[in-house]
PDB file of C-alpha atoms and ligand atoms in Angstrom:
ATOM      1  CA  UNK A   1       9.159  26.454   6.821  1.00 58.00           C
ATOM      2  CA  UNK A   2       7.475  25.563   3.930  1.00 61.00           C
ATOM      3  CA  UNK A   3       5.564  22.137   3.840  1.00 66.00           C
ATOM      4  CA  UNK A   4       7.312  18.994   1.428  1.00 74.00           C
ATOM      5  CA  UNK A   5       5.484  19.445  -1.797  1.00 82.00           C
ATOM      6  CA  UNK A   6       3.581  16.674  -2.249  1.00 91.00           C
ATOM      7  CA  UNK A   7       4.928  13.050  -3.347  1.00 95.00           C
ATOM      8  CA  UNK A   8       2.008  11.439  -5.336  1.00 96.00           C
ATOM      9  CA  UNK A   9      -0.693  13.976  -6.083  1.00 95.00           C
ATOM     10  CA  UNK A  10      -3.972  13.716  -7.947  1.00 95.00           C
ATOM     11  CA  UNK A  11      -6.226  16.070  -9.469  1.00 93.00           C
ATOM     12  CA  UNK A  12      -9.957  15.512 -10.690  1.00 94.00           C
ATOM     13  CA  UNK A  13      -9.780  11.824 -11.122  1.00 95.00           C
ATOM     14  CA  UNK A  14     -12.713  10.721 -12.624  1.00 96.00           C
ATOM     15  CA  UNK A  15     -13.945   6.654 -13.603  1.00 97.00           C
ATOM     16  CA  UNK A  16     -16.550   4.960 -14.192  1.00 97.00           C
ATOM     17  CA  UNK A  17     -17.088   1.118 -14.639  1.00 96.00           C
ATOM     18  CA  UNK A  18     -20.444   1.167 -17.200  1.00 95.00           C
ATOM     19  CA  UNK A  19     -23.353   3.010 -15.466  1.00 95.00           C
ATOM     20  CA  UNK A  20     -21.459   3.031 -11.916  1.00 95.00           C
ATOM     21  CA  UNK A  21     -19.423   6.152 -11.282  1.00 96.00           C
ATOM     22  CA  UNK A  22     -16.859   4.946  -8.909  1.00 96.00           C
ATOM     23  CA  UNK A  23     -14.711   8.398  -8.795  1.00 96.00           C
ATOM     24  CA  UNK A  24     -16.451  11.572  -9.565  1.00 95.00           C
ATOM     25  CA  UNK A  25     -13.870  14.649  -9.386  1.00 94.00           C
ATOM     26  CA  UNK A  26     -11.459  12.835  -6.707  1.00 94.00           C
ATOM     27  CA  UNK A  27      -8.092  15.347  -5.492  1.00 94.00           C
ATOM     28  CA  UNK A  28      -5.469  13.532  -3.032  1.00 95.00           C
ATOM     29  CA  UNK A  29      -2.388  14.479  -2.040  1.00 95.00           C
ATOM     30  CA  UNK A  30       0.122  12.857  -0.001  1.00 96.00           C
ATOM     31  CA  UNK A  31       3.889  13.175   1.312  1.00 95.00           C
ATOM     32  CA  UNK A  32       6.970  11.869   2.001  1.00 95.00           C
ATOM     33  CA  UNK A  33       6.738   9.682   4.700  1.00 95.00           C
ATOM     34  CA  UNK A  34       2.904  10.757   5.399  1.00 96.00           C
ATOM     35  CA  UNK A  35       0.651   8.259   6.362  1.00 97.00           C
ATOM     36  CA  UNK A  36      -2.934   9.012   5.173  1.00 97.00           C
ATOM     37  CA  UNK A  37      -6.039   6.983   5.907  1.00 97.00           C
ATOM     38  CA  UNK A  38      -8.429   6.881   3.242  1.00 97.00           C
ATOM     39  CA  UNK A  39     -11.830   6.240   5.176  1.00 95.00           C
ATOM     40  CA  UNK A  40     -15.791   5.942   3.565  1.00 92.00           C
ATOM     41  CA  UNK A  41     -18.416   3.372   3.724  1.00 90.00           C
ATOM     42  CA  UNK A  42     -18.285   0.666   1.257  1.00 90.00           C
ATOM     43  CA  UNK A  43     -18.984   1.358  -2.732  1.00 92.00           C
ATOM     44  CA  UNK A  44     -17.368   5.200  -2.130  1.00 94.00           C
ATOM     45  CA  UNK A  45     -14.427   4.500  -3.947  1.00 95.00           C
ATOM     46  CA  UNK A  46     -11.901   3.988  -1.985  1.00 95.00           C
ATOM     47  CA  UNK A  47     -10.139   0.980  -3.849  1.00 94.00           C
ATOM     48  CA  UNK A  48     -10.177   2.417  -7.273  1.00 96.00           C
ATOM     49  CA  UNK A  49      -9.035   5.734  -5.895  1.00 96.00           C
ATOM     50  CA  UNK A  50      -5.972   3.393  -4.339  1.00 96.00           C
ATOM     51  CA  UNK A  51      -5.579   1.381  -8.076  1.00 95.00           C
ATOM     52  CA  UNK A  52      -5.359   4.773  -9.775  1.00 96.00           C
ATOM     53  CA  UNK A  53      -3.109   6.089  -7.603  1.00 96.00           C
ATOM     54  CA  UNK A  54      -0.813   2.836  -7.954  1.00 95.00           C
ATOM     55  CA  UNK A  55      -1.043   2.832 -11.994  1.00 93.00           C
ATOM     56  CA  UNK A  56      -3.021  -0.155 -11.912  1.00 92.00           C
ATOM     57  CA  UNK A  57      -6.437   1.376 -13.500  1.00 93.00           C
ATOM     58  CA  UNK A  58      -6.400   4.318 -15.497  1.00 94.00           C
ATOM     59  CA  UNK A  59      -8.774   6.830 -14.695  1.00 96.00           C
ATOM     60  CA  UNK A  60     -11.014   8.235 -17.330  1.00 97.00           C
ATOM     61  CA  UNK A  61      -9.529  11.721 -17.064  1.00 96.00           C
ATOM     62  CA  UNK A  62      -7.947  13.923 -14.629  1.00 96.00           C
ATOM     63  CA  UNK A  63      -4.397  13.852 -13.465  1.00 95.00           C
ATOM     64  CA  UNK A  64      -2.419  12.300 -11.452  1.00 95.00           C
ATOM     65  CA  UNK A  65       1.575  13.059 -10.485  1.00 95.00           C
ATOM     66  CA  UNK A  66       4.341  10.904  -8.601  1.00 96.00           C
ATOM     67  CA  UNK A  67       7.430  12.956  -8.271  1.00 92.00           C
ATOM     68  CA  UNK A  68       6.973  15.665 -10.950  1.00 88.00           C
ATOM     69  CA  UNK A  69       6.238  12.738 -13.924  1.00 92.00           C
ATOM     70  CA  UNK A  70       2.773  12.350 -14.914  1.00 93.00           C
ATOM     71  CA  UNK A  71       1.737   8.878 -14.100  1.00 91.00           C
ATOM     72  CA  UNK A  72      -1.582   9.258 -16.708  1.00 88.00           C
ATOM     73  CA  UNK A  73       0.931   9.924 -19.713  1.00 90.00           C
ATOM     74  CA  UNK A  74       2.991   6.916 -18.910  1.00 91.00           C
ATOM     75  CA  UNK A  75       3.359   4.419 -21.350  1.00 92.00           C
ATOM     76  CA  UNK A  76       2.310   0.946 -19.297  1.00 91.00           C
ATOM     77  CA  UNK A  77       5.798  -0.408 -19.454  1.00 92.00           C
ATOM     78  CA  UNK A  78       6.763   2.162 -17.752  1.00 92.00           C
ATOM     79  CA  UNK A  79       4.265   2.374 -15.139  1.00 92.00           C
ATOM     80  CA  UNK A  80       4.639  -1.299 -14.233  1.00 90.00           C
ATOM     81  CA  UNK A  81       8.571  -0.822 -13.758  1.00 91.00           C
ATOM     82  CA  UNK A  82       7.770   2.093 -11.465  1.00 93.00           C
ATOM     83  CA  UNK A  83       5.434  -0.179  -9.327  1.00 92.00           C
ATOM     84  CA  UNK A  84       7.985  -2.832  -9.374  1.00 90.00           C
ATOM     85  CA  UNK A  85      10.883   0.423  -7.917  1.00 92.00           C
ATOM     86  CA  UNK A  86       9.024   2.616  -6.133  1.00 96.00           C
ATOM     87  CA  UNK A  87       5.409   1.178  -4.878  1.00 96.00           C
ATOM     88  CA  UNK A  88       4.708  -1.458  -2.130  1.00 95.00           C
ATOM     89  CA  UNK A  89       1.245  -3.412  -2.291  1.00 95.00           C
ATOM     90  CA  UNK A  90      -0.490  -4.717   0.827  1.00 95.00           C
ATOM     91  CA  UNK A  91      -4.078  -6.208   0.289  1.00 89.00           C
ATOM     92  CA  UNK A  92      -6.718  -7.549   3.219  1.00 85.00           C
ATOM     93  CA  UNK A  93      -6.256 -11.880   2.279  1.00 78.00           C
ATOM     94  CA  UNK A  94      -1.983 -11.366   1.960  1.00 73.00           C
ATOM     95  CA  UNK A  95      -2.180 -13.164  -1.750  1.00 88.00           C
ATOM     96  CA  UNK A  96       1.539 -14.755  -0.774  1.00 95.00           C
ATOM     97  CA  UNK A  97       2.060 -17.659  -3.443  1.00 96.00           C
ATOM     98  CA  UNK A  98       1.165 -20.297  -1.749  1.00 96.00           C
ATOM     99  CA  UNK A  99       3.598 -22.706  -3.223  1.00 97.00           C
ATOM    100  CA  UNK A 100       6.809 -20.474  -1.858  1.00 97.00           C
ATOM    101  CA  UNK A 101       7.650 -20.393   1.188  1.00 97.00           C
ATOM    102  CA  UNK A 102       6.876 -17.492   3.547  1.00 97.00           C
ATOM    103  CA  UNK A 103      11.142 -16.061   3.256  1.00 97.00           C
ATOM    104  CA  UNK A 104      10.297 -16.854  -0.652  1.00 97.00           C
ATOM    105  CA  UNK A 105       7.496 -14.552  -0.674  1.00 97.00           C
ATOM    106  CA  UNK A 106       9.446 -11.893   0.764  1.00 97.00           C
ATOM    107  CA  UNK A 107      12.315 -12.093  -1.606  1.00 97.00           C
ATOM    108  CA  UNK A 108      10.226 -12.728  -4.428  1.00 96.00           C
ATOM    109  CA  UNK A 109      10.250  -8.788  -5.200  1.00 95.00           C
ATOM    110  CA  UNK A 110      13.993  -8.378  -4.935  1.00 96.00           C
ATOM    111  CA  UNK A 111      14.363 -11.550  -6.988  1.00 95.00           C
ATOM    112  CA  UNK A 112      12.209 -10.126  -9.432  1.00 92.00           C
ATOM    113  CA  UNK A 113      14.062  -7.177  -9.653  1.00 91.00           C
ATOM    114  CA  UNK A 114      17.411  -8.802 -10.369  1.00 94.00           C
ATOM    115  CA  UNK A 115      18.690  -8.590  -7.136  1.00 96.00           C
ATOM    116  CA  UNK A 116      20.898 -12.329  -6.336  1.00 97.00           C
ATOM    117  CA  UNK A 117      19.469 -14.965  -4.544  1.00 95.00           C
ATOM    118  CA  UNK A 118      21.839 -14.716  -1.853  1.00 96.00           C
ATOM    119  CA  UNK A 119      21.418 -11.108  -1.449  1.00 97.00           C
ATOM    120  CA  UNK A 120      18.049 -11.115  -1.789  1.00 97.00           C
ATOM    121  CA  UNK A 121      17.246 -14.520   1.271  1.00 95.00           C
ATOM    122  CA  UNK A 122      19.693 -12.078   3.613  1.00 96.00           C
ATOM    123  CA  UNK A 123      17.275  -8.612   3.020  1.00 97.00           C
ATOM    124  CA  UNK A 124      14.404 -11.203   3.232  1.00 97.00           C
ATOM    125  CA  UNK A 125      15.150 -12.287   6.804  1.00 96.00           C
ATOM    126  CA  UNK A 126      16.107  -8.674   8.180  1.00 96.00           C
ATOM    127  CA  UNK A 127      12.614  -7.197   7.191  1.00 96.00           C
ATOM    128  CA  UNK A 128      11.042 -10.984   8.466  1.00 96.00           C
ATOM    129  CA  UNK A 129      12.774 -10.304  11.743  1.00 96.00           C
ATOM    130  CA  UNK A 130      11.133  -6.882  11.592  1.00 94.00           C
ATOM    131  CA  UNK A 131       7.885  -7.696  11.276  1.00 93.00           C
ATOM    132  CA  UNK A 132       8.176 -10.764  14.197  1.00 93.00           C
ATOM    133  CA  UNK A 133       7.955 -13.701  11.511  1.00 95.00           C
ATOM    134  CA  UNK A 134      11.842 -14.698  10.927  1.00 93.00           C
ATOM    135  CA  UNK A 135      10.847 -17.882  12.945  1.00 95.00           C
ATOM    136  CA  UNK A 136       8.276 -18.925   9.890  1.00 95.00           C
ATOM    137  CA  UNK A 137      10.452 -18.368   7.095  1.00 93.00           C
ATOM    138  CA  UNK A 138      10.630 -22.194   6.337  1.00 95.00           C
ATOM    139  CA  UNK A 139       6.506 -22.695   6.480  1.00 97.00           C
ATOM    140  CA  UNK A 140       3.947 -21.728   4.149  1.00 97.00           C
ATOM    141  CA  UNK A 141       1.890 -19.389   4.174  1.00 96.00           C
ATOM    142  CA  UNK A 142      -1.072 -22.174   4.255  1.00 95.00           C
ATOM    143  CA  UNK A 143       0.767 -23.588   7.348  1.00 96.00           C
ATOM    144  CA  UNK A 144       0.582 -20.188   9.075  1.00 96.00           C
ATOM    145  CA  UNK A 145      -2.224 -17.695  11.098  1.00 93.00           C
ATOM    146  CA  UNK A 146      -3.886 -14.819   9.556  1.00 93.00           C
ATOM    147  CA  UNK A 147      -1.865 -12.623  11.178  1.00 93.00           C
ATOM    148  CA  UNK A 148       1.183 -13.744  10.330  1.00 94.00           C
ATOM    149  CA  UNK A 149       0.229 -14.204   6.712  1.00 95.00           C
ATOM    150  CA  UNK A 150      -0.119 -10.529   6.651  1.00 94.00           C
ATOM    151  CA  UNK A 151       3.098  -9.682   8.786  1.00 95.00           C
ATOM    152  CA  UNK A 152       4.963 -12.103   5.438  1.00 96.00           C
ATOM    153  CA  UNK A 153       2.553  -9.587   3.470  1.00 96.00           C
ATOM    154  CA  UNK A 154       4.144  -6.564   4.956  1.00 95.00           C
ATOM    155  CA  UNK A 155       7.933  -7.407   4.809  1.00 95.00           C
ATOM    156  CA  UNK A 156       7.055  -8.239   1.196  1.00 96.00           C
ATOM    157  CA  UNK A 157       5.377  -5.044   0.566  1.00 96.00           C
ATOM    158  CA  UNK A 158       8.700  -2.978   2.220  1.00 96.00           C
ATOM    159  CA  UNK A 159      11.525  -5.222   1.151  1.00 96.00           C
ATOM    160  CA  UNK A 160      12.466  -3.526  -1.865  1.00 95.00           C
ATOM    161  CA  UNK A 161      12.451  -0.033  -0.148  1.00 95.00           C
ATOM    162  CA  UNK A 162       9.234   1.262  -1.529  1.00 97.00           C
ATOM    163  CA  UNK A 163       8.465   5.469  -1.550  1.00 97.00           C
ATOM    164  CA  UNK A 164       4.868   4.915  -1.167  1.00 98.00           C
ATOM    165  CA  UNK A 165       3.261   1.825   0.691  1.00 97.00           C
ATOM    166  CA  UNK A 166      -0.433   0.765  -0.678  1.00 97.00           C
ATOM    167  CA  UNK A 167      -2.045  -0.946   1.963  1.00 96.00           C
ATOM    168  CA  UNK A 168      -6.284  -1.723   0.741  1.00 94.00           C
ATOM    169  CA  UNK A 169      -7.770  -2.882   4.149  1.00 94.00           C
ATOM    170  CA  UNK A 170      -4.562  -4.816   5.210  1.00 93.00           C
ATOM    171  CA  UNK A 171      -6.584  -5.908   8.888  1.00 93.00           C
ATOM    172  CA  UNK A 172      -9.750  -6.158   7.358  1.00 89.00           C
ATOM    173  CA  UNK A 173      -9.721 -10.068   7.751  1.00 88.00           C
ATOM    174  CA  UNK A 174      -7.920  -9.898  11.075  1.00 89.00           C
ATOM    175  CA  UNK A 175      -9.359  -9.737  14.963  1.00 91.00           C
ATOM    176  CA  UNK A 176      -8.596  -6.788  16.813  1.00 92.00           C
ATOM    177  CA  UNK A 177      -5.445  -7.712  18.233  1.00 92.00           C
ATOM    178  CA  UNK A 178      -3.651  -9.009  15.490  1.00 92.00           C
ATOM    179  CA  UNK A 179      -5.019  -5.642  13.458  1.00 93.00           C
ATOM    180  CA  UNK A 180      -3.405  -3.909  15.951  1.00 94.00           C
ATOM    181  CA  UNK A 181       0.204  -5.761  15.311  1.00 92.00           C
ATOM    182  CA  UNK A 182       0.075  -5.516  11.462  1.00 93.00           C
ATOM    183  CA  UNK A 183      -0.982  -1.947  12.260  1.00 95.00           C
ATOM    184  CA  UNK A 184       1.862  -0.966  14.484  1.00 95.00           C
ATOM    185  CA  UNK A 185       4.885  -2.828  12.991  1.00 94.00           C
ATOM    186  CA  UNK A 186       3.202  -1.551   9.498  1.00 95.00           C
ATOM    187  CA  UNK A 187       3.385   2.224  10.529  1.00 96.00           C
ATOM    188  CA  UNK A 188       6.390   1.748  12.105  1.00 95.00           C
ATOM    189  CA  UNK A 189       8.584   0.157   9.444  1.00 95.00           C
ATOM    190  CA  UNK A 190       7.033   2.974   7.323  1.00 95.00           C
ATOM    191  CA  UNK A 191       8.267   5.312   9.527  1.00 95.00           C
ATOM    192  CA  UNK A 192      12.120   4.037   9.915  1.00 94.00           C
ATOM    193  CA  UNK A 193      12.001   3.971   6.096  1.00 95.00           C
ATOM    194  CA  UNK A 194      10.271   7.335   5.230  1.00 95.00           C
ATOM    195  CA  UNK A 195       7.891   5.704   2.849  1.00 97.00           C
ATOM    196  CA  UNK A 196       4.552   7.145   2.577  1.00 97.00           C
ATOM    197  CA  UNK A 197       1.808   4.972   3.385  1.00 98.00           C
ATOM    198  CA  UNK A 198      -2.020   5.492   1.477  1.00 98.00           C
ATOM    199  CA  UNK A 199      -4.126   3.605   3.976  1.00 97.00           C
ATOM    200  CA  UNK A 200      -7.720   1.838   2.845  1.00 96.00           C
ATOM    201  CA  UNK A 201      -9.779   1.624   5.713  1.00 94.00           C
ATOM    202  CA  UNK A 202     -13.373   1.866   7.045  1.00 89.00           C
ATOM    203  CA  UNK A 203     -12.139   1.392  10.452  1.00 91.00           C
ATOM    204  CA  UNK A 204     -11.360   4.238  12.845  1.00 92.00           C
ATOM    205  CA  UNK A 205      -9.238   1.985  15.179  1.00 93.00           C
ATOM    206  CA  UNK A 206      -7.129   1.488  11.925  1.00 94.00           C
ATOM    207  CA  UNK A 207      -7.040   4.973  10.870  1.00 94.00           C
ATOM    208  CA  UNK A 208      -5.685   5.987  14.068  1.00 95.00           C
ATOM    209  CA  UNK A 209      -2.334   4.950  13.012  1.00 96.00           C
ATOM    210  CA  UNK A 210      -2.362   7.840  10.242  1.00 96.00           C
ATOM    211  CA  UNK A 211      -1.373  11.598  10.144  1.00 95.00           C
ATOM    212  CA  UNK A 212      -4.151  12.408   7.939  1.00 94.00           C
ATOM    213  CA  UNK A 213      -7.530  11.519   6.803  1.00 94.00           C
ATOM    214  CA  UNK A 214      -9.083  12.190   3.244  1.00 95.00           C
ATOM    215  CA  UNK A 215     -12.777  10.873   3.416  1.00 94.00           C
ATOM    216  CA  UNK A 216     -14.444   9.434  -0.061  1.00 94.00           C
ATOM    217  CA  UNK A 217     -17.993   9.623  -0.383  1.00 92.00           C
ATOM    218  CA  UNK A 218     -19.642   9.077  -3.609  1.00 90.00           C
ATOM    219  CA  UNK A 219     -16.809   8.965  -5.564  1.00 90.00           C
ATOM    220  CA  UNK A 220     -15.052  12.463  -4.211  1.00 91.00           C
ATOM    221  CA  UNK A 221     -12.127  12.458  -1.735  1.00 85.00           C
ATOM    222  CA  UNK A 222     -12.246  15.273   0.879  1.00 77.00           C
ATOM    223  CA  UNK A 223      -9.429  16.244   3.270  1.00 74.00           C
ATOM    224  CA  UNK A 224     -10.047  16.015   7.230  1.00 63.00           C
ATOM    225  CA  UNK A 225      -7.652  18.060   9.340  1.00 51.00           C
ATOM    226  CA  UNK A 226      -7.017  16.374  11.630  1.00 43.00           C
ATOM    227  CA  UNK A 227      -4.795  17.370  15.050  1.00 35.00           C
ATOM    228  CA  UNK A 228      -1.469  15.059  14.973  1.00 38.00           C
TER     229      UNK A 228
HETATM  230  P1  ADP B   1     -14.794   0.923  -2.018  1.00 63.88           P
HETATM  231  O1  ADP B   1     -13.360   0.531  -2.093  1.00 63.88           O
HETATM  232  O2  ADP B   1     -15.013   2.230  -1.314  1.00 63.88           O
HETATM  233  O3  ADP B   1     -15.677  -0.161  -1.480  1.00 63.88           O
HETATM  234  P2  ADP B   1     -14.730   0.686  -4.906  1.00 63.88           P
HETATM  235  O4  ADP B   1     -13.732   1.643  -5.409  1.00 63.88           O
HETATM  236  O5  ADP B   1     -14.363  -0.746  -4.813  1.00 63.88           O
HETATM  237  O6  ADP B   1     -15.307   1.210  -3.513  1.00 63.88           O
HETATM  238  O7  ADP B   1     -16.024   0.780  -5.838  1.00 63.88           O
HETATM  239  C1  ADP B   1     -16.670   2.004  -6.209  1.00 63.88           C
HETATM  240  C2  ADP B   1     -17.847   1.672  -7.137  1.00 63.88           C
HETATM  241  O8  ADP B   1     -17.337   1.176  -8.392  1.00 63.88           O
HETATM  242  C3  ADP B   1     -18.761   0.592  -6.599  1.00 63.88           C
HETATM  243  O9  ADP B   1     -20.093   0.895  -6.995  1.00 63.88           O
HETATM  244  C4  ADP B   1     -18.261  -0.667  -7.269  1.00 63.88           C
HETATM  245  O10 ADP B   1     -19.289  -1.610  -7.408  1.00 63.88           O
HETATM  246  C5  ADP B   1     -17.794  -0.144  -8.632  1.00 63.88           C
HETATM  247  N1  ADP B   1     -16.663  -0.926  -9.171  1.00 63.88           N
HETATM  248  C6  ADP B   1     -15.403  -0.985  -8.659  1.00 63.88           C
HETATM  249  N2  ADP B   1     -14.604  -1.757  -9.407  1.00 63.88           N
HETATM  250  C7  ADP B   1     -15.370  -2.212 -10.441  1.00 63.88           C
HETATM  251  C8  ADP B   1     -15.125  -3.056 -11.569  1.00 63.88           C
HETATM  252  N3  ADP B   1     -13.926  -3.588 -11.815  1.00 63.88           N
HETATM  253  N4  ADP B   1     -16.159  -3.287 -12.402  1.00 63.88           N
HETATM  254  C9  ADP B   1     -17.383  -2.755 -12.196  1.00 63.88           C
HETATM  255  N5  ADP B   1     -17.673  -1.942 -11.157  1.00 63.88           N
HETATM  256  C10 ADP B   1     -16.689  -1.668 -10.288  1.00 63.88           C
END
């Protein structure tokens, strides 16, 4: 059987930011439903590798596809709609707006994409209920734990049914044991939804959850096989 062809692909990504090159000939590939740590120590290039990949910083050349349309040619409109459709965004400090409430900031996507209030409180609740926080849906998110912050974070991120999950360090501000929650109710809800998942981390206990591991050093992303 031949393997899925690949869902979001890049090819020679290159940026710099003034003197610093922050990718320097990048290639990443990832999916359907794959979850893929991207490890490296800190300044590698992870994060812009993970903003290129989402359309949120262009790269100075190279290439970069999302099912068979070439996110680089796209006019910005169009990009940010596709974010809006098809992309989820998890970051390490959840950045819910702290003047909703915690079932606001979960709806907020659907709402923004024209889905009815109604509709949109009910699919709110169902992925709150997933990720263990349906009892804070009332509270906000400055009335609430780190790790449930992030577990609002994550229904947020998956509400709207995303084909590819961005998650930059989502434990990184999290002890162990509450990484570990995000991490498995994360992977899992990713799972039961077949979205793929591109995972910033510099931790190994957090990259344990993935299928794959591409490693960025100096700006280049390198594939680790890795047994499943
Ligand atoms: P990582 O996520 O692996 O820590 P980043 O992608 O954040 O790495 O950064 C790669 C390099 O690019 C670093 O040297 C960083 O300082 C630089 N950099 C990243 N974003 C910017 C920016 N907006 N402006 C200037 N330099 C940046």
């Amino acid at each position: 059987m031949t393997p899925d062809p690949p869902l979001l692909a890049a090819a020679d990504l290159r940026k710099a930011y003034g003197p610093t090159t922050a990718l320097d000939g990048a290639e990443f590939a990832i999916r359907p439903g794959e979850i893929v740590a991207v490890m490296g120590p800190s300044g590698s290039g992870k994060s812009t590798l993970l903003h290129c990949l989402a359309g949120i910083v262009r790269p100075d050349s190279g290439r970069i596809l999302y099912g068979g349309r070439e996110l680089t040619a796209m006019p910005d409109a169009e990009r940010s709609t596709l974010r809006r459709t098809d992309f989820g965004f998890v970051f390490q400090f959840g950045q819910l707006v702290p003047e909703l409430t915690c079932a606001e900031n979960v709806a907020l996507p659907l709402r923004l994409n024209g889905v009815k209030r109604k509709e949109a409180e009910a699919r709110a609740m169902e992925w709150m209920a997933r990720l263990e926080v349906d009892d804070l849906g009332r509270k906000r998110p400055g009335e609430v734990s780190g790790g449930q912050g992030q577990r609002v974070a994550v229904a947020r991120s998956l509400v709207t049914g995303p084909r590819v999950l961005f998650a930059d360090e989502p434990t990184g501000a999290l002890d162990s044991l509450n990484g570990e929650r995000v991490m498995r109710l994360l992977t899992g809800a990713a799972r039961d939804t077949d979205a793929a998942v591109v995972l910033v981390t510099h931790e190994t206990r957090v990259a344990a959850y993935s299928d794959r591991e591409v490693v960025v050093r100096d700006g280049k992303a390198r594939d680790m096989e890795r047994a499943r």
